[in-house]
Amino acid sequence: MDDVEAKQVLVPNFYLNAIKCMDEVDPQGSATIHYSLANFHHNQRKLLSAISHYNWARSLEPGYVEKDYFLNEVGGTLFFAGRYRLSSLVYERCNRLKPLARTAICAGDGPLYAGKFHLAENFYGQVLEIGSENDFELNEALLKAWLATNAPKSNAGHMVRGRRSDHADLEKHLAKAAETNDAYEGIVSALLIAFKDEGFVECWSNAISIALNFGEVELTLLVMSAATWRHGYEAYAPVREKLSSAAVPSDIISEIDELVHSLYARRKELASKGVTVRLAGQSYFDTTKLAQSNHPV
């Protein structure tokens, strides 16, 4: 449907009517429909409604808690709803069922944004033990481990300790760090914002600029990796314009260009090469992986 407002009303009504019909025939079978409705609400960013229907699906079909994809989706919804501790517990269970680098990273993100930095470090450390064919995941774990180590030493880190991180506060702190040329507070603030709002290119462009100013080569490489993985050239383009306008020597710009080109080429190698099919079982969805995709949706 092209009508977004109509979709937000009609699609949930369709699912709710389907649940009523299924309740009369096979109450347990309603689990599949609750699960589908939960995913719809998640995509609409109606996170509390999504959590409610995931819970209905789980209560009607306990087998869902043994499905890694279900736990991943619930964990993600809890994270974006600010339920960081619960999100980490769900991802941790998922990682016990099926240890993967991506799941261990997600398990660490909850403690990171709850200010439990040491616990976050432990999860990111597990990523290197688990391993991954996707070097972007390994780089992300290293970058987040750096963030978890350094955040407690910063005022930005104290802003997320013990409560939900407020982006408005972090953005103000980032602006203040820029005014005072405080690169340390700037990079910690920028990364905390960028990893929470991964879809916003401007956040990553900002993180790249601050990392370049911060002056640590390894840290800059990791930030470039994270930004390129999420947005390709798009995050780097405005940074390059700033470098050119600031009269940065052309040989230095060329070196940075080469780095981004190599990261982008690797990103293309890891792009999705197939699909994952979900099949409705007796009372819940199951998955058949036709090809493993490491590319973020």
mmCIF file of C-alpha atoms in Angstrom:
data_model
loop_
_atom_site.group_PDB
_atom_site.id
_atom_site.type_symbol
_atom_site.label_atom_id
_atom_site.label_comp_id
_atom_site.label_asym_id
_atom_site.label_seq_id
_atom_site.Cartn_x
_atom_site.Cartn_y
_atom_site.Cartn_z
ATOM 1 C CA MET A 1 0.000 0.000 0.000
ATOM 2 C CA ASP A 2 1.206 3.506 -0.824
ATOM 3 C CA ASP A 3 -1.069 5.178 1.725
ATOM 4 C CA VAL A 4 1.069 5.052 4.868
ATOM 5 C CA GLU A 5 -1.627 6.323 7.224
ATOM 6 C CA ALA A 6 -4.175 3.815 5.927
ATOM 7 C CA LYS A 7 -1.637 1.015 6.261
ATOM 8 C CA GLN A 8 -1.055 1.835 9.929
ATOM 9 C CA VAL A 9 -4.764 1.224 10.584
ATOM 10 C CA LEU A 10 -5.723 -1.493 8.102
ATOM 11 C CA VAL A 11 -2.797 -3.873 8.561
ATOM 12 C CA PRO A 12 -3.154 -4.223 12.360
ATOM 13 C CA ASN A 13 -6.931 -4.610 11.947
ATOM 14 C CA PHE A 14 -6.338 -7.402 9.455
ATOM 15 C CA TYR A 15 -4.033 -9.219 11.863
ATOM 16 C CA LEU A 16 -6.362 -8.721 14.846
ATOM 17 C CA ASN A 17 -9.311 -10.120 12.877
ATOM 18 C CA ALA A 18 -7.145 -13.053 11.835
ATOM 19 C CA ILE A 19 -6.256 -13.693 15.484
ATOM 20 C CA LYS A 20 -9.953 -13.722 16.440
ATOM 21 C CA CYS A 21 -10.714 -16.226 13.688
ATOM 22 C CA MET A 22 -7.751 -18.408 14.619
ATOM 23 C CA ASP A 23 -8.657 -18.332 18.318
ATOM 24 C CA GLU A 24 -11.922 -20.099 17.446
ATOM 25 C CA VAL A 25 -10.155 -22.807 15.452
ATOM 26 C CA ASP A 26 -6.659 -23.217 16.885
ATOM 27 C CA PRO A 27 -5.675 -20.839 19.726
ATOM 28 C CA GLN A 28 -2.092 -22.053 19.668
ATOM 29 C CA GLY A 29 -1.907 -21.237 15.968
ATOM 30 C CA SER A 30 -2.534 -17.583 16.813
ATOM 31 C CA ALA A 31 1.115 -17.428 17.870
ATOM 32 C CA THR A 32 2.214 -17.070 14.253
ATOM 33 C CA ILE A 33 -0.134 -14.143 13.659
ATOM 34 C CA HIS A 34 0.868 -12.392 16.882
ATOM 35 C CA TYR A 35 4.485 -12.781 15.775
ATOM 36 C CA SER A 36 3.756 -11.264 12.347
ATOM 37 C CA LEU A 37 1.864 -8.369 13.913
ATOM 38 C CA ALA A 38 4.755 -7.783 16.305
ATOM 39 C CA ASN A 39 7.147 -7.481 13.361
ATOM 40 C CA PHE A 40 4.801 -5.002 11.679
ATOM 41 C CA HIS A 41 4.667 -2.860 14.821
ATOM 42 C CA HIS A 42 8.465 -3.062 15.139
ATOM 43 C CA ASN A 43 8.903 -1.778 11.582
ATOM 44 C CA GLN A 44 6.461 1.043 12.365
ATOM 45 C CA ARG A 45 8.526 1.838 15.481
ATOM 46 C CA LYS A 46 5.536 1.091 17.725
ATOM 47 C CA LEU A 47 7.882 -0.764 19.994
ATOM 48 C CA LEU A 48 5.743 -1.332 23.085
ATOM 49 C CA SER A 49 2.965 -2.809 20.917
ATOM 50 C CA ALA A 50 5.556 -5.016 19.220
ATOM 51 C CA ILE A 51 6.839 -6.260 22.589
ATOM 52 C CA SER A 52 3.267 -7.029 23.677
ATOM 53 C CA HIS A 53 2.576 -9.191 20.617
ATOM 54 C CA TYR A 54 5.964 -10.934 20.789
ATOM 55 C CA ASN A 55 5.002 -11.827 24.348
ATOM 56 C CA TRP A 56 1.625 -13.141 23.200
ATOM 57 C CA ALA A 57 3.375 -15.277 20.583
ATOM 58 C CA ARG A 58 5.778 -16.641 23.188
ATOM 59 C CA SER A 59 3.006 -17.433 25.686
ATOM 60 C CA LEU A 60 0.942 -19.264 23.059
ATOM 61 C CA GLU A 61 3.934 -21.112 21.636
ATOM 62 C CA PRO A 62 6.819 -21.549 24.125
ATOM 63 C CA GLY A 63 8.911 -23.019 21.317
ATOM 64 C CA TYR A 64 9.597 -19.513 20.101
ATOM 65 C CA VAL A 65 12.120 -18.949 22.903
ATOM 66 C CA GLU A 66 14.242 -21.671 21.334
ATOM 67 C CA LYS A 67 14.337 -19.858 17.983
ATOM 68 C CA ASP A 68 17.374 -17.642 17.512
ATOM 69 C CA TYR A 69 15.640 -15.361 14.979
ATOM 70 C CA PHE A 70 12.767 -14.733 17.402
ATOM 71 C CA LEU A 71 15.139 -13.859 20.241
ATOM 72 C CA ASN A 72 17.118 -11.575 17.926
ATOM 73 C CA GLU A 73 13.991 -9.655 16.956
ATOM 74 C CA VAL A 74 12.739 -9.381 20.532
ATOM 75 C CA GLY A 75 16.190 -8.300 21.708
ATOM 76 C CA GLY A 76 16.345 -5.601 19.043
ATOM 77 C CA THR A 77 12.882 -4.297 19.871
ATOM 78 C CA LEU A 78 13.710 -4.133 23.578
ATOM 79 C CA PHE A 79 16.933 -2.270 22.813
ATOM 80 C CA PHE A 80 15.263 0.399 20.701
ATOM 81 C CA ALA A 81 12.556 0.713 23.348
ATOM 82 C CA GLY A 82 15.268 1.551 25.885
ATOM 83 C CA ARG A 83 14.895 -1.724 27.801
ATOM 84 C CA TYR A 84 18.634 -2.281 27.742
ATOM 85 C CA ARG A 85 19.024 -4.853 30.525
ATOM 86 C CA LEU A 86 16.252 -7.071 29.172
ATOM 87 C CA SER A 87 17.609 -6.692 25.653
ATOM 88 C CA SER A 88 21.010 -7.943 26.761
ATOM 89 C CA LEU A 89 19.498 -10.928 28.595
ATOM 90 C CA VAL A 90 17.529 -11.951 25.493
ATOM 91 C CA TYR A 91 20.568 -11.620 23.226
ATOM 92 C CA GLU A 92 22.687 -13.538 25.736
ATOM 93 C CA ARG A 93 20.203 -16.414 25.639
ATOM 94 C CA CYS A 94 20.224 -16.259 21.861
ATOM 95 C CA ASN A 95 24.009 -16.404 21.833
ATOM 96 C CA ARG A 96 23.962 -19.494 24.039
ATOM 97 C CA LEU A 97 21.643 -21.191 21.560
ATOM 98 C CA LYS A 98 23.690 -20.154 18.553
ATOM 99 C CA PRO A 99 26.967 -18.318 19.212
ATOM 100 C CA LEU A 100 27.499 -15.656 16.562
ATOM 101 C CA ALA A 101 29.635 -12.536 16.501
ATOM 102 C CA ARG A 102 26.662 -10.320 15.647
ATOM 103 C CA THR A 103 24.597 -11.658 18.553
ATOM 104 C CA ALA A 104 27.446 -11.159 21.037
ATOM 105 C CA ILE A 105 27.838 -7.570 19.814
ATOM 106 C CA CYS A 106 24.121 -6.948 20.329
ATOM 107 C CA ALA A 107 24.311 -8.497 23.796
ATOM 108 C CA GLY A 108 26.975 -5.936 24.677
ATOM 109 C CA ASP A 109 25.024 -2.960 23.362
ATOM 110 C CA GLY A 110 22.431 -3.093 26.137
ATOM 111 C CA PRO A 111 24.995 -2.787 28.960
ATOM 112 C CA LEU A 112 26.875 -0.129 26.983
ATOM 113 C CA TYR A 113 23.849 2.167 26.890
ATOM 114 C CA ALA A 114 22.882 1.322 30.447
ATOM 115 C CA GLY A 115 26.303 2.434 31.635
ATOM 116 C CA LYS A 116 27.413 -1.111 32.568
ATOM 117 C CA PHE A 117 30.634 -0.688 30.646
ATOM 118 C CA HIS A 118 32.626 -3.597 32.085
ATOM 119 C CA LEU A 119 29.839 -6.037 31.201
ATOM 120 C CA ALA A 120 29.682 -4.577 27.691
ATOM 121 C CA GLU A 121 33.450 -5.114 27.317
ATOM 122 C CA ASN A 122 33.051 -8.786 28.239
ATOM 123 C CA PHE A 123 30.494 -9.358 25.476
ATOM 124 C CA TYR A 124 32.579 -7.537 22.879
ATOM 125 C CA GLY A 125 35.549 -9.638 23.923
ATOM 126 C CA GLN A 126 33.536 -12.784 23.181
ATOM 127 C CA VAL A 127 33.267 -11.698 19.545
ATOM 128 C CA LEU A 128 36.975 -12.270 18.988
ATOM 129 C CA GLU A 129 36.679 -15.709 20.600
ATOM 130 C CA ILE A 130 33.679 -16.657 18.449
ATOM 131 C CA GLY A 131 35.244 -15.248 15.299
ATOM 132 C CA SER A 132 33.573 -14.144 12.092
ATOM 133 C CA GLU A 133 34.196 -14.254 8.359
ATOM 134 C CA ASN A 134 32.891 -10.702 8.311
ATOM 135 C CA ASP A 135 35.823 -8.481 9.296
ATOM 136 C CA PHE A 136 33.453 -5.525 9.694
ATOM 137 C CA GLU A 137 31.888 -7.333 12.661
ATOM 138 C CA LEU A 138 35.290 -7.877 14.237
ATOM 139 C CA ASN A 139 36.169 -4.211 13.689
ATOM 140 C CA GLU A 140 32.857 -3.154 15.221
ATOM 141 C CA ALA A 141 33.557 -5.259 18.307
ATOM 142 C CA LEU A 142 37.007 -3.668 18.659
ATOM 143 C CA LEU A 143 35.557 -0.164 18.258
ATOM 144 C CA LYS A 144 32.781 -0.773 20.774
ATOM 145 C CA ALA A 145 35.298 -2.337 23.180
ATOM 146 C CA TRP A 146 37.342 0.877 22.889
ATOM 147 C CA LEU A 147 34.177 2.868 23.576
ATOM 148 C CA ALA A 148 33.270 0.726 26.595
ATOM 149 C CA THR A 149 36.796 1.166 27.987
ATOM 150 C CA ASN A 150 36.939 4.917 27.466
ATOM 151 C CA ALA A 151 33.345 5.963 28.160
ATOM 152 C CA PRO A 152 33.693 5.613 31.968
ATOM 153 C CA LYS A 153 36.517 8.178 31.871
ATOM 154 C CA SER A 154 34.387 10.732 30.034
ATOM 155 C CA ASN A 155 31.504 13.001 30.945
ATOM 156 C CA ALA A 156 29.607 11.579 27.964
ATOM 157 C CA GLY A 157 29.899 8.114 29.487
ATOM 158 C CA HIS A 158 28.491 9.319 32.792
ATOM 159 C CA MET A 159 25.465 10.657 30.898
ATOM 160 C CA VAL A 160 24.357 7.115 30.007
ATOM 161 C CA ARG A 161 25.295 5.455 33.293
ATOM 162 C CA GLY A 162 22.290 4.189 35.239
ATOM 163 C CA ARG A 163 19.579 5.604 33.000
ATOM 164 C CA ARG A 164 18.336 5.676 29.431
ATOM 165 C CA SER A 165 20.689 7.652 27.229
ATOM 166 C CA ASP A 166 19.122 10.936 26.143
ATOM 167 C CA HIS A 167 20.254 11.827 22.654
ATOM 168 C CA ALA A 168 19.420 15.484 23.061
ATOM 169 C CA ASP A 169 21.808 15.660 26.034
ATOM 170 C CA LEU A 170 24.531 13.785 24.156
ATOM 171 C CA GLU A 171 24.152 16.056 21.140
ATOM 172 C CA LYS A 172 24.479 19.152 23.349
ATOM 173 C CA HIS A 173 27.557 17.630 24.936
ATOM 174 C CA LEU A 174 28.996 16.895 21.489
ATOM 175 C CA ALA A 175 28.402 20.495 20.419
ATOM 176 C CA LYS A 176 30.122 21.752 23.574
ATOM 177 C CA ALA A 177 33.086 19.447 22.937
ATOM 178 C CA ALA A 178 33.379 20.889 19.421
ATOM 179 C CA GLU A 179 33.373 24.450 20.795
ATOM 180 C CA THR A 180 36.141 23.660 23.275
ATOM 181 C CA ASN A 181 38.108 21.432 20.850
ATOM 182 C CA ASP A 182 37.822 18.542 23.322
ATOM 183 C CA ALA A 183 38.526 15.654 20.943
ATOM 184 C CA TYR A 184 38.223 12.995 23.661
ATOM 185 C CA GLU A 185 34.735 13.997 24.782
ATOM 186 C CA GLY A 186 33.864 14.572 21.143
ATOM 187 C CA ILE A 187 34.744 11.091 19.889
ATOM 188 C CA VAL A 188 33.028 9.319 22.816
ATOM 189 C CA SER A 189 29.875 11.401 22.356
ATOM 190 C CA ALA A 190 29.891 10.961 18.577
ATOM 191 C CA LEU A 191 30.213 7.184 18.782
ATOM 192 C CA LEU A 192 27.508 6.846 21.441
ATOM 193 C CA ILE A 193 25.163 8.807 19.180
ATOM 194 C CA ALA A 194 26.192 7.102 15.923
ATOM 195 C CA PHE A 195 25.846 3.529 17.182
ATOM 196 C CA LYS A 196 22.407 4.289 18.599
ATOM 197 C CA ASP A 197 21.154 6.036 15.441
ATOM 198 C CA GLU A 198 22.914 3.879 12.880
ATOM 199 C CA GLY A 199 20.568 4.825 10.053
ATOM 200 C CA PHE A 200 21.479 8.519 10.124
ATOM 201 C CA VAL A 201 24.374 9.186 7.780
ATOM 202 C CA GLU A 202 25.159 12.563 9.347
ATOM 203 C CA CYS A 203 26.012 10.883 12.663
ATOM 204 C CA TRP A 204 28.635 8.738 10.989
ATOM 205 C CA SER A 205 30.044 11.620 8.949
ATOM 206 C CA ASN A 206 30.438 13.475 12.237
ATOM 207 C CA ALA A 207 32.139 10.486 13.860
ATOM 208 C CA ILE A 208 34.621 10.213 10.958
ATOM 209 C CA SER A 209 35.512 13.918 11.161
ATOM 210 C CA ILE A 210 36.099 13.778 14.921
ATOM 211 C CA ALA A 211 38.103 10.549 14.664
ATOM 212 C CA LEU A 212 40.392 12.173 12.087
ATOM 213 C CA ASN A 213 40.888 15.136 14.432
ATOM 214 C CA PHE A 214 41.422 12.808 17.395
ATOM 215 C CA GLY A 215 44.586 11.564 15.762
ATOM 216 C CA GLU A 216 44.662 7.839 16.677
ATOM 217 C CA VAL A 217 45.244 5.917 13.457
ATOM 218 C CA GLU A 218 43.797 2.592 14.634
ATOM 219 C CA LEU A 219 40.700 4.272 16.070
ATOM 220 C CA THR A 220 40.166 6.193 12.815
ATOM 221 C CA LEU A 221 40.413 2.964 10.813
ATOM 222 C CA LEU A 222 37.780 1.330 13.009
ATOM 223 C CA VAL A 223 35.416 4.309 12.714
ATOM 224 C CA MET A 224 35.873 4.327 8.928
ATOM 225 C CA SER A 225 35.079 0.617 8.861
ATOM 226 C CA ALA A 226 31.877 1.028 10.877
ATOM 227 C CA ALA A 227 30.717 3.993 8.785
ATOM 228 C CA THR A 228 31.471 2.336 5.439
ATOM 229 C CA TRP A 229 29.740 -0.880 6.452
ATOM 230 C CA ARG A 230 26.549 1.014 7.219
ATOM 231 C CA HIS A 231 26.544 3.685 4.524
ATOM 232 C CA GLY A 232 29.192 2.975 1.903
ATOM 233 C CA TYR A 233 30.650 6.167 0.441
ATOM 234 C CA GLU A 234 27.742 8.275 1.652
ATOM 235 C CA ALA A 235 29.138 8.879 5.139
ATOM 236 C CA TYR A 236 32.603 9.781 3.846
ATOM 237 C CA ALA A 237 31.533 12.121 1.030
ATOM 238 C CA PRO A 238 30.787 15.219 3.181
ATOM 239 C CA VAL A 239 33.960 14.592 5.196
ATOM 240 C CA ARG A 240 36.002 14.570 2.018
ATOM 241 C CA GLU A 241 34.484 17.891 0.978
ATOM 242 C CA LYS A 242 35.537 19.386 4.322
ATOM 243 C CA LEU A 243 39.063 18.014 3.927
ATOM 244 C CA SER A 244 39.360 19.540 0.468
ATOM 245 C CA SER A 245 37.997 22.914 1.559
ATOM 246 C CA ALA A 246 40.363 22.924 4.548
ATOM 247 C CA ALA A 247 43.334 22.631 2.168
ATOM 248 C CA VAL A 248 44.458 19.279 3.558
ATOM 249 C CA PRO A 249 47.390 18.030 1.427
ATOM 250 C CA SER A 250 46.215 15.988 -1.551
ATOM 251 C CA ASP A 251 48.471 13.031 -0.720
ATOM 252 C CA ILE A 252 46.799 12.654 2.703
ATOM 253 C CA ILE A 253 43.328 12.845 1.136
ATOM 254 C CA SER A 254 44.405 10.221 -1.399
ATOM 255 C CA GLU A 255 45.487 7.870 1.394
ATOM 256 C CA ILE A 256 42.117 8.256 3.109
ATOM 257 C CA ASP A 257 40.359 7.738 -0.243
ATOM 258 C CA GLU A 258 42.258 4.489 -0.756
ATOM 259 C CA LEU A 259 41.229 3.259 2.679
ATOM 260 C CA VAL A 260 37.550 3.972 2.000
ATOM 261 C CA HIS A 261 37.782 2.389 -1.470
ATOM 262 C CA SER A 262 39.230 -0.815 0.006
ATOM 263 C CA LEU A 263 36.554 -0.935 2.708
ATOM 264 C CA TYR A 264 33.816 -0.389 0.148
ATOM 265 C CA ALA A 265 35.201 -3.165 -2.079
ATOM 266 C CA ARG A 266 35.211 -5.549 0.895
ATOM 267 C CA ARG A 267 31.655 -4.485 1.726
ATOM 268 C CA LYS A 268 30.562 -5.487 -1.779
ATOM 269 C CA GLU A 269 32.208 -8.902 -1.364
ATOM 270 C CA LEU A 270 30.157 -9.525 1.767
ATOM 271 C CA ALA A 271 26.876 -8.304 0.267
ATOM 272 C CA SER A 272 23.843 -10.578 0.409
ATOM 273 C CA LYS A 273 24.008 -13.509 -2.001
ATOM 274 C CA GLY A 274 20.654 -15.096 -1.259
ATOM 275 C CA VAL A 275 17.507 -15.053 0.823
ATOM 276 C CA THR A 276 16.189 -16.515 4.033
ATOM 277 C CA VAL A 277 12.789 -18.174 3.790
ATOM 278 C CA ARG A 278 10.407 -18.328 6.738
ATOM 279 C CA LEU A 279 7.953 -21.188 6.688
ATOM 280 C CA ALA A 280 4.866 -21.447 8.867
ATOM 281 C CA GLY A 281 5.103 -24.572 11.001
ATOM 282 C CA GLN A 282 2.362 -26.098 13.093
ATOM 283 C CA SER A 283 2.088 -23.085 15.364
ATOM 284 C CA TYR A 284 5.039 -20.803 14.644
ATOM 285 C CA PHE A 285 7.418 -19.707 11.921
ATOM 286 C CA ASP A 286 10.644 -21.541 11.270
ATOM 287 C CA THR A 287 13.508 -20.593 8.993
ATOM 288 C CA THR A 288 15.309 -22.213 6.113
ATOM 289 C CA LYS A 289 18.477 -20.419 5.156
ATOM 290 C CA LEU A 290 19.085 -20.557 1.429
ATOM 291 C CA ALA A 291 22.133 -18.349 1.803
ATOM 292 C CA GLN A 292 23.708 -16.613 4.753
ATOM 293 C CA SER A 293 23.593 -12.832 4.504
ATOM 294 C CA ASN A 294 25.927 -10.664 6.523
ATOM 295 C CA HIS A 295 24.782 -7.414 4.956
ATOM 296 C CA PRO A 296 22.749 -5.146 7.233
ATOM 297 C CA VAL A 297 19.145 -4.604 6.241
#
